[in-house]
Short mmCIF file of C-alpha atoms in Angstrom, two decimals:
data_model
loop_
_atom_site.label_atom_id
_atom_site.label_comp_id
_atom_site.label_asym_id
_atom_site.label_seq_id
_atom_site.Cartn_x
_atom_site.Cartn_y
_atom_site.Cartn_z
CA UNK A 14 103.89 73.70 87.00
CA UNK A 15 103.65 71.69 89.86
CA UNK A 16 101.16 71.57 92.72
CA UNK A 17 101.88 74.44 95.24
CA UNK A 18 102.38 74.50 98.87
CA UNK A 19 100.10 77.96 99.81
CA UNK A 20 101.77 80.40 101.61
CA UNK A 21 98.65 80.38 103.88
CA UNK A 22 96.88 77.62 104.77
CA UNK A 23 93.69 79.89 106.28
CA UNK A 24 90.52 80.38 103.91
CA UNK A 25 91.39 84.13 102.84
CA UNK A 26 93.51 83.37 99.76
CA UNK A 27 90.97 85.14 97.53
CA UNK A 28 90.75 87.97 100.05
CA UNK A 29 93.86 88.43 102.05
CA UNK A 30 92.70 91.76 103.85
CA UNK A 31 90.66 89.55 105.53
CA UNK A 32 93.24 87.98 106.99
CA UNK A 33 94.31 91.00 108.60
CA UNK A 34 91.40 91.93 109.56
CA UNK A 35 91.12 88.90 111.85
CA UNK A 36 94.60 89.88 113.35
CA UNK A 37 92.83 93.21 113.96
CA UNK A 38 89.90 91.34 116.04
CA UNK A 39 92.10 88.91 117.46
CA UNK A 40 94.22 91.58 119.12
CA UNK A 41 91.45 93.93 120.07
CA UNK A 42 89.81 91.15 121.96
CA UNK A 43 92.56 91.12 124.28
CA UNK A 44 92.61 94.91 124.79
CA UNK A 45 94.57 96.63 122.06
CA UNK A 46 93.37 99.94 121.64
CA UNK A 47 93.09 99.91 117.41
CA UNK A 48 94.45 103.01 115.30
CA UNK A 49 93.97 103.04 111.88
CA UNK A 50 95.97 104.52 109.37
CA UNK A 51 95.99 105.35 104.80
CA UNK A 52 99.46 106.01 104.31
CA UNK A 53 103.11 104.23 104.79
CA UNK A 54 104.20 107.57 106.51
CA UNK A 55 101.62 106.54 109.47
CA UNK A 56 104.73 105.16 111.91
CA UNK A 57 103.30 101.96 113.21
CA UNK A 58 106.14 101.39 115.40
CA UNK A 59 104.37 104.14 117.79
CA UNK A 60 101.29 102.33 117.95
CA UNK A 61 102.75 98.80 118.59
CA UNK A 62 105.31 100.53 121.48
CA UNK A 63 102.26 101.35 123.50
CA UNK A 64 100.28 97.33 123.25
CA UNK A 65 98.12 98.53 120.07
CA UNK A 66 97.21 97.39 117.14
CA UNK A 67 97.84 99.14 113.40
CA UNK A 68 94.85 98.93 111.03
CA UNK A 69 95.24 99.82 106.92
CA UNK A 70 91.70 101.57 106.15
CA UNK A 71 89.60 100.77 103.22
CA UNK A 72 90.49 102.58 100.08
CA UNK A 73 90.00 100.84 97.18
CA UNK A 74 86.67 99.40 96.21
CA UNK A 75 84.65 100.92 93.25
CA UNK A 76 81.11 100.54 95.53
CA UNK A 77 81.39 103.17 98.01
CA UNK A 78 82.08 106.38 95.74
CA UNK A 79 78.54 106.85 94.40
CA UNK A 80 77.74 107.89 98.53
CA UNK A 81 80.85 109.76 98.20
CA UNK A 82 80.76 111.89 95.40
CA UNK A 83 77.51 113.36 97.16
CA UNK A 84 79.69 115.03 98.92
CA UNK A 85 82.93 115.45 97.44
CA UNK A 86 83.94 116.21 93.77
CA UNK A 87 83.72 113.22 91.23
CA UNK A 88 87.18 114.46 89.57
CA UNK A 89 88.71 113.62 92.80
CA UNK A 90 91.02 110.85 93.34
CA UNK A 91 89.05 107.34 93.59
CA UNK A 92 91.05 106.51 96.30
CA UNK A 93 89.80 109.56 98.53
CA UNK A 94 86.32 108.83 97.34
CA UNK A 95 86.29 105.22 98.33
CA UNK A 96 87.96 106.34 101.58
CA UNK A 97 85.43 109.15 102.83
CA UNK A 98 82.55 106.50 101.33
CA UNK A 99 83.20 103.40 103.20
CA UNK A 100 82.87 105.99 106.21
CA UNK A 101 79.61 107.39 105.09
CA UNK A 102 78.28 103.91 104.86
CA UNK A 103 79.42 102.62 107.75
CA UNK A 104 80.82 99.82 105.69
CA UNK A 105 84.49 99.37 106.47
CA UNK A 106 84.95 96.93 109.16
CA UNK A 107 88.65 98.34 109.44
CA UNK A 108 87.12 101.84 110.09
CA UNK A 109 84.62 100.82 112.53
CA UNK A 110 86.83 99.07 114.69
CA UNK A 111 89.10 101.76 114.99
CA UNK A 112 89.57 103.86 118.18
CA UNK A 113 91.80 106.49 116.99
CA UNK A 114 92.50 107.61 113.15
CA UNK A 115 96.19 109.04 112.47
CA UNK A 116 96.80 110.91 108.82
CA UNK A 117 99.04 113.12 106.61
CA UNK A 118 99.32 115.47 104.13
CA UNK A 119 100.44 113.61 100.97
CA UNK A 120 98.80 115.10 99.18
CA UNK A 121 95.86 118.13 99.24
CA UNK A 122 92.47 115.82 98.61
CA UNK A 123 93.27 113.48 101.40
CA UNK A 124 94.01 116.41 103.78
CA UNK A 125 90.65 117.82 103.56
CA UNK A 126 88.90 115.20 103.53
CA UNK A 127 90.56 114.09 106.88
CA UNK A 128 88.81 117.58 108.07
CA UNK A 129 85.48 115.55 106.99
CA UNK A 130 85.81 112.83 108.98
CA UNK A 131 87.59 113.88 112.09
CA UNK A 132 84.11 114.32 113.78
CA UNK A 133 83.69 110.25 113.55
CA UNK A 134 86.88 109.13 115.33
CA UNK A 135 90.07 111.09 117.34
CA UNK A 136 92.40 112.15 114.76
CA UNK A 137 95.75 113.07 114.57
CA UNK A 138 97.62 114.43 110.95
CA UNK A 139 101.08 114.16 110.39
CA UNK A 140 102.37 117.45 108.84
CA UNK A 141 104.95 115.71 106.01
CA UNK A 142 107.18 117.63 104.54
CA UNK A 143 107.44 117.71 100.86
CA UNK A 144 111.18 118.55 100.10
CA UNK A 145 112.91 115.76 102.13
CA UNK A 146 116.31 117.30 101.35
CA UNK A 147 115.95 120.45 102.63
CA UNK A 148 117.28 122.02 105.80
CA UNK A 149 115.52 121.03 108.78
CA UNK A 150 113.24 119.13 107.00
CA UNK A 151 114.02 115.88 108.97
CA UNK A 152 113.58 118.09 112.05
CA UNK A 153 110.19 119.17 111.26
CA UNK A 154 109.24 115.54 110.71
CA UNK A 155 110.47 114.50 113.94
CA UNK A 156 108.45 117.33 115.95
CA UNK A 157 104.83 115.06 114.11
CA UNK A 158 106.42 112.25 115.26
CA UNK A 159 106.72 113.36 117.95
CA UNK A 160 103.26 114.69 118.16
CA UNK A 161 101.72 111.64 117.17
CA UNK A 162 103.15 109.61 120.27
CA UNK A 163 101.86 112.80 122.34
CA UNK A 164 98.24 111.89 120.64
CA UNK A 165 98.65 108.40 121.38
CA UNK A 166 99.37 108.55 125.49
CA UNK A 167 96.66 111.58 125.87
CA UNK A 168 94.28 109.50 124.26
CA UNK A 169 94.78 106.33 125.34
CA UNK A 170 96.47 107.57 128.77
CA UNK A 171 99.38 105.60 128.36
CA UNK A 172 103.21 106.27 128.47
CA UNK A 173 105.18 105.18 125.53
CA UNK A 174 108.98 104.84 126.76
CA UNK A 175 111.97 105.20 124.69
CA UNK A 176 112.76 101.81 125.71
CA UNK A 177 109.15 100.66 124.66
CA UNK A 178 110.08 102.33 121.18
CA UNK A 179 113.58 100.49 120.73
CA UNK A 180 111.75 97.31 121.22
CA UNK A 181 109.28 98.15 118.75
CA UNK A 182 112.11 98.99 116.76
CA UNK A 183 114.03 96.29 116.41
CA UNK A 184 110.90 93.73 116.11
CA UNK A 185 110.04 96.47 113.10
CA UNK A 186 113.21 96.02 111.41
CA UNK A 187 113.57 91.97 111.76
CA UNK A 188 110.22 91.77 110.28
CA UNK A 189 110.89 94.06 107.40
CA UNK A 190 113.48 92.33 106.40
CA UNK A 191 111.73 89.13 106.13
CA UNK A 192 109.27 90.86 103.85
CA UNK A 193 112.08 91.47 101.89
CA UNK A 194 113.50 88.37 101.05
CA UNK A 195 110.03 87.43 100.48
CA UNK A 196 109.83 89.66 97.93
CA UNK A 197 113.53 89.02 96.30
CA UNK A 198 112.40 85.63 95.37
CA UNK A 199 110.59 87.42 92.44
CA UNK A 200 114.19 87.38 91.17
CA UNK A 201 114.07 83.93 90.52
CA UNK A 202 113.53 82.29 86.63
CA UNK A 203 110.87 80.80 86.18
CA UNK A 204 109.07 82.26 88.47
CA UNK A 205 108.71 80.70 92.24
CA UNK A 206 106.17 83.46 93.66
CA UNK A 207 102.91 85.47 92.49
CA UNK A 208 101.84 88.55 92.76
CA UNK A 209 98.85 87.22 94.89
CA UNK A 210 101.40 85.86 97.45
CA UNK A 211 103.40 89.00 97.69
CA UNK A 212 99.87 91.26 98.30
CA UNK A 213 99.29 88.48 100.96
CA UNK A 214 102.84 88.73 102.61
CA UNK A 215 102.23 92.52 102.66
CA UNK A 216 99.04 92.72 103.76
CA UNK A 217 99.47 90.23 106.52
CA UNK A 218 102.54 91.90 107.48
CA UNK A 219 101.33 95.37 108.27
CA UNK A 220 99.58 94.65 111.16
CA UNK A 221 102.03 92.80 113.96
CA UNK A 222 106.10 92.27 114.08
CA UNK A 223 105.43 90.32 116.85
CA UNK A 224 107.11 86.71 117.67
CA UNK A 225 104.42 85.33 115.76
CA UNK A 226 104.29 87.38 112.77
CA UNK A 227 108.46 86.70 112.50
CA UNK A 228 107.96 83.40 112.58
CA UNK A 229 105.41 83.22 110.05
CA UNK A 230 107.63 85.27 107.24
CA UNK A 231 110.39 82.63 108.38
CA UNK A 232 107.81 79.82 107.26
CA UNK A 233 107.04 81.15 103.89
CA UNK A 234 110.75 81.67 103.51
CA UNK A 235 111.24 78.14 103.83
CA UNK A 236 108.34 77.17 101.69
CA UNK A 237 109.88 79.74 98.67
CA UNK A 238 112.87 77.94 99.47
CA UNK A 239 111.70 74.36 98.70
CA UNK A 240 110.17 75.44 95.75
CA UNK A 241 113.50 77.17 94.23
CA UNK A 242 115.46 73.85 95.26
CA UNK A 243 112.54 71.43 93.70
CA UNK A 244 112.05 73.19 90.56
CA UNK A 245 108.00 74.01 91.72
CA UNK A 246 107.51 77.04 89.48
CA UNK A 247 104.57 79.50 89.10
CA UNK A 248 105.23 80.71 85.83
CA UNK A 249 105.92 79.28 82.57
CA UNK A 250 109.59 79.63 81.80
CA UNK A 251 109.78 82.47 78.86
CA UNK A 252 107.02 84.17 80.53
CA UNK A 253 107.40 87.90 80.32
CA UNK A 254 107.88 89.61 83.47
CA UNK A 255 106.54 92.63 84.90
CA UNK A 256 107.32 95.18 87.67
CA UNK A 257 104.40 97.13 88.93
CA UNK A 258 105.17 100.69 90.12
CA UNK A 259 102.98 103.77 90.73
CA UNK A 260 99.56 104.60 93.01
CA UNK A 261 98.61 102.27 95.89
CA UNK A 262 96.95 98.79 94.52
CA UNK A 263 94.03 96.82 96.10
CA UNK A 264 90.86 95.89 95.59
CA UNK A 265 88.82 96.62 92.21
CA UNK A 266 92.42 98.03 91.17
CA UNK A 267 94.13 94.87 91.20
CA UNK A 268 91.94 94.67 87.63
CA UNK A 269 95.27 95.52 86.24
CA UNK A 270 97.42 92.64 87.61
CA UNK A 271 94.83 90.36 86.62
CA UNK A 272 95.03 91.35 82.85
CA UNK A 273 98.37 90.75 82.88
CA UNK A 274 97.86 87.36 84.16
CA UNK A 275 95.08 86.42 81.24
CA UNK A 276 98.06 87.71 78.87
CA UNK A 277 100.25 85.19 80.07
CA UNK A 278 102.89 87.20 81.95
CA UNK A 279 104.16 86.83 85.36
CA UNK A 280 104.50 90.21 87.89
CA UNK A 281 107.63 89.78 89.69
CA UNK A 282 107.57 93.10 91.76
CA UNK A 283 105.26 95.21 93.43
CA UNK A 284 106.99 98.83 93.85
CA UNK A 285 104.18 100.37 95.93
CA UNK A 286 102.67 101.37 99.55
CA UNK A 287 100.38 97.98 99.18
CA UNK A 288 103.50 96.16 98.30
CA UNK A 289 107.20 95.81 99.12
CA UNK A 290 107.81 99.76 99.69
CA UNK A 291 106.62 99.98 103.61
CA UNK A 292 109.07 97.55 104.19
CA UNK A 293 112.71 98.81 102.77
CA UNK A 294 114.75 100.14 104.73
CA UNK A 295 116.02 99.84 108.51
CA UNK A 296 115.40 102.66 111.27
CA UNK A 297 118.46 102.97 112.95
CA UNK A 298 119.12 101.11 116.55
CA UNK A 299 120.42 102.49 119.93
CA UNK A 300 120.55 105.88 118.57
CA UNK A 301 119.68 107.04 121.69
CA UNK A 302 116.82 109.36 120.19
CA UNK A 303 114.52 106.31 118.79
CA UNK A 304 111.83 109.33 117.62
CA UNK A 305 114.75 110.52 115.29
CA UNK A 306 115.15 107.29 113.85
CA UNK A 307 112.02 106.69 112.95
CA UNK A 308 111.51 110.17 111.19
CA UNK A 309 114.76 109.70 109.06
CA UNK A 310 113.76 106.11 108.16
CA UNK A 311 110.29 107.64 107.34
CA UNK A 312 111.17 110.30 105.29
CA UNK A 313 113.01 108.34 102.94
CA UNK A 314 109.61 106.28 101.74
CA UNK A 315 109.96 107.64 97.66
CA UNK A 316 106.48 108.94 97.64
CA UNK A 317 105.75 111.01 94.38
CA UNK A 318 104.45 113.70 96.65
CA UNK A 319 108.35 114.27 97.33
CA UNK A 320 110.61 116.26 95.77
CA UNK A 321 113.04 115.97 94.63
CA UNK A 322 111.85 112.32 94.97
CA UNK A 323 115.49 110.92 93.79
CA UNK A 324 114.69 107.64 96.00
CA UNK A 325 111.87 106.01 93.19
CA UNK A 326 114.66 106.31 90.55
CA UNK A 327 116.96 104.99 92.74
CA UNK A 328 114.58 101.91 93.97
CA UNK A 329 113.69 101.26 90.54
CA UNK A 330 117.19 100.87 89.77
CA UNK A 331 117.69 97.94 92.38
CA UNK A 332 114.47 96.43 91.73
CA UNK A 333 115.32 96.46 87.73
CA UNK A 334 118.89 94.67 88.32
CA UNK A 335 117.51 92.58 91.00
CA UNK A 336 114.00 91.45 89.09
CA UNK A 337 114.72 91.62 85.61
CA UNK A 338 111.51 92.80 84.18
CA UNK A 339 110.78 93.10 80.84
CA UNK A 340 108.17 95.77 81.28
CA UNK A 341 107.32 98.03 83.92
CA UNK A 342 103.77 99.25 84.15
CA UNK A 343 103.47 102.65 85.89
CA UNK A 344 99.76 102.43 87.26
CA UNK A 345 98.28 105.91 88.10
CA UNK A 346 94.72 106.28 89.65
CA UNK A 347 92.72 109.06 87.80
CA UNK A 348 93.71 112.14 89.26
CA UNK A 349 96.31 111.43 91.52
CA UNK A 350 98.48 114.33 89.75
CA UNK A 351 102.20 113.70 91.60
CA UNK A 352 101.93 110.02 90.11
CA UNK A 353 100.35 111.06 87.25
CA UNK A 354 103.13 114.33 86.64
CA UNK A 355 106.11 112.24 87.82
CA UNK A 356 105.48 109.15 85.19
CA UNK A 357 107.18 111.87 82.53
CA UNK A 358 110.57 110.99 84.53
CA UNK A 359 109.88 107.91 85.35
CA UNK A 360 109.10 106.58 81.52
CA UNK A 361 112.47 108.45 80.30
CA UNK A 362 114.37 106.68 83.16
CA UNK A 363 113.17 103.26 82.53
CA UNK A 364 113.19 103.37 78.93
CA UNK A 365 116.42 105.51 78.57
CA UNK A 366 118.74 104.68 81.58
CA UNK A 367 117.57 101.29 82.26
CA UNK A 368 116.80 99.70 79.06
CA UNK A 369 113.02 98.37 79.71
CA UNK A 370 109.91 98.69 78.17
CA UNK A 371 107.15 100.63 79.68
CA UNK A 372 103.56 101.59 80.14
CA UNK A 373 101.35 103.87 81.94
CA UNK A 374 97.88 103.34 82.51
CA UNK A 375 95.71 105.79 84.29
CA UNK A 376 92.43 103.76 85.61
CA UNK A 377 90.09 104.28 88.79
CA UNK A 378 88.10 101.13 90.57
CA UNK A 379 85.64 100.92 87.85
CA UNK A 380 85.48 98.29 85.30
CA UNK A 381 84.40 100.08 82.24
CA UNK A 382 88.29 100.04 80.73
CA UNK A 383 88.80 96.46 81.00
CA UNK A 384 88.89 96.30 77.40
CA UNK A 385 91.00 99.26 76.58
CA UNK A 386 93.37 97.95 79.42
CA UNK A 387 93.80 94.25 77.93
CA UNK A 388 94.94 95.56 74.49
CA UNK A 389 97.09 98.07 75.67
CA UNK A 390 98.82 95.57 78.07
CA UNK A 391 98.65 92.78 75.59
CA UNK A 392 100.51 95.21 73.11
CA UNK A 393 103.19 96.32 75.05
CA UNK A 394 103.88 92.90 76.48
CA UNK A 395 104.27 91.56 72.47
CA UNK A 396 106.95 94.72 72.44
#
């Protein structure tokens, strides 16, 4: 392999939230009002029509749940705990910067513990609902939309126009679409892009689809490009390839990925909120109701708290024919139940209807399966 150009050329290779994070300062400092969000559902296009900033909270370090789990359960989901105990501590810089919190209900544990911490910053939940196909359902959605801009110009006493909204929509959807292309150069053979770089394209991503955030994706297009046309690989050439679906990954999580590295493998796909998921799609332009576009677009994210939630089959599908993975690895955080109760369909569909190995591993942010992990990995790569 030869030498790569980085994708980046800042210091925060080895921690690319911090990257955003400095997009988060950077744009306070010139008077963004910052609203932070947990979920994909959390429409950012809202909070960029009205000058501010969007701001993923911290979710997935191992550290904070001992504080946590003084208050909450400890058969919860690690990703709540980590959540409610980087607020306890005062330890997320994300968190702190934050003038305004918006949430969901995905799913039961984060919805109470959003009653927890609504006393530390204005806070706004998005009633989802949970059978996308039903009558009225993308109705209902609209109406939190809907809500949520309400939130936004009582709290910030501003006036988001439709026209403000269009604009944010169609700087959403040019961006998004850069992501994906990124992201579709995991297609190529040998390999021409990490995993790393993809959690870096996402995470930098999520913050702006302004001018200069477009013309950064356009850069690292061009750089992928180069690469493909000077045979500059980042995988051996019969490496095994891997699509990662399932929970959220970040942080102590991203234990996983790295195993699969040390086995030799290359991940060509990440298939979650923390990866290329956020970013399919296009919300609909000049419909004249810009709320109602973004609730249809928005409803079709294929979270496993849906259901019927038709749309992961039918992802995994394209991302199988476009990625050509010889194993897809299903990772489900301890206790997150629809992930965890959905990977029965998902294993018969990728192993019966699409012809590909697969694996589910249940883990939290600790590191005491790292050994478990590695053989099981190692053994279903060998497959």
């Amino acid at each position: 392999m030869s030498q790569l150009t980085p994708l980046f050329t800042d210091d925060y290779a080895d921690f690319p939230l911090k990257r955003a994070l400095g997009q988060v300062i950077k744009k306070r400092e010139t008077g963004s009002k910052v609203v932070g969000a947990y979920c994909s559902y959390a429409p950012v296009e809202l909070v960029w029509a009205m000058g501010g900033v969007p701001a993923v909270l911290c979710a997935f370090s191992n550290a904070p749940i001992a504080k946590a789990e003084e208050t909450l359960p400890t058969n919860l989901c690690p990703l709540i705990k980590s959540s409610f105990g980087f607020i306890e501590l005062k330890t997320c810089p994300f968190f702190e910067l934050t003038d305004a919190v918006v949430g969901e209900t995905t799913c039961d544990g984060k919805k109470k513990m959003f009653e927890l911490i609504e006393k530390h910053r204005p806070l706004y939940v998005m009633d989802l609902p949970q059978c996308p196909t039903n009558e009225g359902a993308v109705e209902y959605w609209k109406h939190s939309v809907t809500g949520f801009k309400k939130f936004l110009e009582s709290e910030f006493a501003t006036t988001i126009s439709d026209s403000d909204i269009e604009e944010s929509i169609q700087a959403s959807n040019i961006k998004n679409s850069l992501v994906e292309r990124i992201f579709a150069f995991g297609a190529h053979k040998p390999s021409v892009i990490t995993w790393q770089e993809m959690y870096e394209v996402s995470s930098y991503a999520m913050v702006s689809s302004g001018a200069e955030t477009i013309a950064k994706l356009n850069e690292i297009i061009a750089i992928l490009t180069e690469r493909q046309e000077k045979g500059i690989f980042t995988s051996e050439e019969n490496a095994k390839r891997v699509l990662i679906t399932g929970c959220p990954i970040g942080g102590d999580v991203l234990k996983v990925l790295k195993l699969v590295d040390e086995e030799g493998a290359t991940i060509v796909g990440l298939d979650s909120c923390t990866g290329l998921k956020p970013y399919v799609g296009k919300i609909e332009e000049g419909s004249g109701d810009p709320l109602m576009a973004i609730a249809k677009r928005y409803l079709e994210i294929p979270c496993a708290c849906m259901t019927p939630n038709t749309g992961r089959t039918d992802t995994l599908k394209k991302q199988v024919a476009l990625l050509k993975p010889d194993l897809v690895i299903d990772l489900v955080l301890q206790s997150c139940h629809t992930y965890n109760v959905e990977a029965v369909k998902v294993e018969s569909y990728v192993r019966n209807d699409l012809g590909v190995n697969y694996l589910k591993v249940v883990t939290d942010f600790s590191a005491q399966d790292l050994g478990q992990l590695k053989t099981r990995i190692g053994a279903a790569l060998e497959m």
